[in-house]
């Protein structure tokens, strides 16, 4: 009989982008992905051009909806990229709660979360409020202190 897995890591990963971090009260909405390239899990999501549509293309603070929730049951078809919603998929969006995201650079626990808007930094999530190329997310804060780019929990309570 073939061995499927014969080695195990000593420490499991804390989470992954788009994973709901705990059982706190949360609010979730669903919209249809308008982007041909899809929307990655744990990425900022903005109001789309169509009714009930959404996009991962950088928008403004006024069009920001929340962050995309990872969905482990999405089928991956040939030619598609894993860990993202594809065009026309129903995108689950967290508008309130606690989620794991890939944060850019060092961030401080309790600092306001901002989203990069310059130089193609669509998923640059950080606490750089003074940076002119970032927009505020309206109440989202870091739940972890990070020293470098990597996983961090963000919360809106």
Tab-separated table of C-alpha atoms in Angstrom:
chain	number	residue	atom	x	y	z
A	1	UNK	CA	0.000	0.000	0.000
A	2	UNK	CA	1.311	3.459	-0.885
A	3	UNK	CA	2.178	5.941	1.863
A	4	UNK	CA	0.267	9.195	1.469
A	5	UNK	CA	2.075	11.147	4.168
A	6	UNK	CA	4.975	9.951	6.259
A	7	UNK	CA	6.298	13.206	7.753
A	8	UNK	CA	4.591	15.767	9.935
A	9	UNK	CA	5.569	19.270	10.986
A	10	UNK	CA	6.119	19.890	14.689
A	11	UNK	CA	4.110	23.119	14.601
A	12	UNK	CA	0.963	23.668	12.616
A	13	UNK	CA	0.437	26.993	10.862
A	14	UNK	CA	-1.536	29.520	12.924
A	15	UNK	CA	-3.791	30.309	10.014
A	16	UNK	CA	-3.890	31.265	6.353
A	17	UNK	CA	-5.088	34.337	4.452
A	18	UNK	CA	-8.855	34.651	4.566
A	19	UNK	CA	-9.319	32.219	7.473
A	20	UNK	CA	-11.772	33.318	10.161
A	21	UNK	CA	-9.583	33.521	13.274
A	22	UNK	CA	-12.089	32.727	16.032
A	23	UNK	CA	-15.746	32.464	16.960
A	24	UNK	CA	-16.370	36.119	17.781
A	25	UNK	CA	-19.499	37.725	16.416
A	26	UNK	CA	-19.021	38.595	12.763
A	27	UNK	CA	-20.921	39.918	9.786
A	28	UNK	CA	-20.597	38.433	6.319
A	29	UNK	CA	-22.017	39.438	2.972
A	30	UNK	CA	-21.873	37.864	-0.464
A	31	UNK	CA	-21.301	39.534	-3.826
A	32	UNK	CA	-20.372	38.349	-7.318
A	33	UNK	CA	-16.729	38.558	-8.424
A	34	UNK	CA	-16.378	40.843	-11.467
A	35	UNK	CA	-12.588	40.433	-11.924
A	36	UNK	CA	-11.318	38.216	-14.760
A	37	UNK	CA	-8.241	37.442	-12.629
A	38	UNK	CA	-10.291	36.694	-9.530
A	39	UNK	CA	-9.943	37.911	-5.942
A	40	UNK	CA	-7.401	36.264	-3.581
A	41	UNK	CA	-8.479	34.983	-0.166
A	42	UNK	CA	-7.905	37.538	2.601
A	43	UNK	CA	-7.690	40.452	0.153
A	44	UNK	CA	-9.545	43.771	0.338
A	45	UNK	CA	-12.810	43.792	-1.618
A	46	UNK	CA	-14.501	46.841	-3.120
A	47	UNK	CA	-17.947	47.590	-4.537
A	48	UNK	CA	-18.122	46.568	-8.199
A	49	UNK	CA	-19.752	48.295	-11.148
A	50	UNK	CA	-22.733	45.938	-11.376
A	51	UNK	CA	-25.550	45.368	-8.908
A	52	UNK	CA	-24.251	43.111	-6.112
A	53	UNK	CA	-20.849	42.919	-7.807
A	54	UNK	CA	-17.417	43.228	-6.209
A	55	UNK	CA	-13.841	43.691	-7.309
A	56	UNK	CA	-10.347	43.351	-5.896
A	57	UNK	CA	-9.210	46.320	-7.979
A	58	UNK	CA	-8.160	49.120	-5.661
A	59	UNK	CA	-10.985	51.500	-4.934
A	60	UNK	CA	-11.570	54.173	-2.329
A	61	UNK	CA	-12.508	54.168	1.338
A	62	UNK	CA	-16.104	54.797	0.214
A	63	UNK	CA	-16.171	51.671	-2.002
A	64	UNK	CA	-14.333	49.366	0.455
A	65	UNK	CA	-16.580	46.492	1.581
A	66	UNK	CA	-14.359	44.205	3.677
A	67	UNK	CA	-11.972	41.265	3.218
A	68	UNK	CA	-12.578	38.071	1.236
A	69	UNK	CA	-13.143	34.940	3.320
A	70	UNK	CA	-11.301	31.763	2.304
A	71	UNK	CA	-13.557	29.051	0.933
A	72	UNK	CA	-12.068	25.569	1.058
A	73	UNK	CA	-14.825	23.946	-1.004
A	74	UNK	CA	-14.358	25.942	-4.225
A	75	UNK	CA	-13.565	23.671	-7.149
A	76	UNK	CA	-10.341	24.471	-8.997
A	77	UNK	CA	-10.613	24.082	-12.754
A	78	UNK	CA	-7.738	23.679	-15.199
A	79	UNK	CA	-5.936	26.972	-15.787
A	80	UNK	CA	-7.259	28.657	-12.638
A	81	UNK	CA	-5.211	29.875	-9.688
A	82	UNK	CA	-5.744	28.302	-6.267
A	83	UNK	CA	-6.718	30.267	-3.148
A	84	UNK	CA	-8.846	32.862	-4.912
A	85	UNK	CA	-12.393	33.435	-6.037
A	86	UNK	CA	-12.758	33.213	-9.816
A	87	UNK	CA	-14.806	35.546	-11.996
A	88	UNK	CA	-18.562	35.077	-11.413
A	89	UNK	CA	-18.009	33.187	-8.116
A	90	UNK	CA	-20.023	34.282	-5.095
A	91	UNK	CA	-17.454	36.001	-2.862
A	92	UNK	CA	-17.915	35.738	0.901
A	93	UNK	CA	-16.827	39.053	2.445
A	94	UNK	CA	-16.151	39.704	6.129
A	95	UNK	CA	-17.375	43.182	7.089
A	96	UNK	CA	-16.947	42.663	10.839
A	97	UNK	CA	-15.119	40.016	12.856
A	98	UNK	CA	-11.564	38.624	13.146
A	99	UNK	CA	-9.603	37.242	10.171
A	100	UNK	CA	-6.093	36.198	9.178
A	101	UNK	CA	-4.483	38.245	6.377
A	102	UNK	CA	-1.019	38.667	4.905
A	103	UNK	CA	0.166	41.940	6.410
A	104	UNK	CA	2.909	43.986	4.797
A	105	UNK	CA	5.883	44.994	6.937
A	106	UNK	CA	5.919	45.611	10.680
A	107	UNK	CA	2.599	46.397	12.357
A	108	UNK	CA	1.548	47.149	15.923
A	109	UNK	CA	-1.269	45.478	17.877
A	110	UNK	CA	-4.217	47.906	17.999
A	111	UNK	CA	-3.002	50.026	15.064
A	112	UNK	CA	-5.550	50.952	12.399
A	113	UNK	CA	-5.444	48.762	9.291
A	114	UNK	CA	-4.837	50.546	5.990
A	115	UNK	CA	-4.851	49.262	2.414
A	116	UNK	CA	-2.244	50.170	-0.176
A	117	UNK	CA	-3.499	52.019	-3.220
A	118	UNK	CA	-0.303	52.984	-5.043
A	119	UNK	CA	2.107	51.111	-7.271
A	120	UNK	CA	-0.138	48.084	-7.714
A	121	UNK	CA	-0.217	47.399	-3.974
A	122	UNK	CA	-3.785	46.130	-4.051
A	123	UNK	CA	-3.278	43.762	-1.148
A	124	UNK	CA	-0.692	45.758	0.802
A	125	UNK	CA	-2.349	45.597	4.211
A	126	UNK	CA	-0.519	47.562	6.902
A	127	UNK	CA	-0.734	50.276	9.543
A	128	UNK	CA	0.821	53.048	7.438
A	129	UNK	CA	-1.906	55.650	7.934
A	130	UNK	CA	0.479	58.534	7.160
A	131	UNK	CA	1.365	57.091	3.761
A	132	UNK	CA	-0.501	58.927	0.991
A	133	UNK	CA	-0.821	55.684	-0.947
A	134	UNK	CA	-2.968	54.000	1.729
A	135	UNK	CA	-6.638	54.345	2.637
A	136	UNK	CA	-8.249	53.704	6.013
A	137	UNK	CA	-10.487	50.661	6.395
A	138	UNK	CA	-12.978	52.204	8.799
A	139	UNK	CA	-12.550	50.452	12.125
A	140	UNK	CA	-10.308	47.476	11.310
A	141	UNK	CA	-7.314	47.139	13.683
A	142	UNK	CA	-4.433	44.706	14.046
A	143	UNK	CA	-4.882	41.990	16.684
A	144	UNK	CA	-1.188	41.023	16.469
A	145	UNK	CA	2.178	42.760	16.416
A	146	UNK	CA	4.268	41.751	13.402
A	147	UNK	CA	7.937	42.480	12.735
A	148	UNK	CA	7.931	41.602	9.032
A	149	UNK	CA	5.574	40.727	6.201
A	150	UNK	CA	3.511	37.682	7.140
A	151	UNK	CA	0.297	36.438	8.699
A	152	UNK	CA	-1.532	38.652	11.169
A	153	UNK	CA	-5.013	38.817	12.609
A	154	UNK	CA	-7.120	41.884	11.963
A	155	UNK	CA	-10.356	42.694	13.757
A	156	UNK	CA	-13.369	44.951	13.530
A	157	UNK	CA	-15.530	44.720	16.616
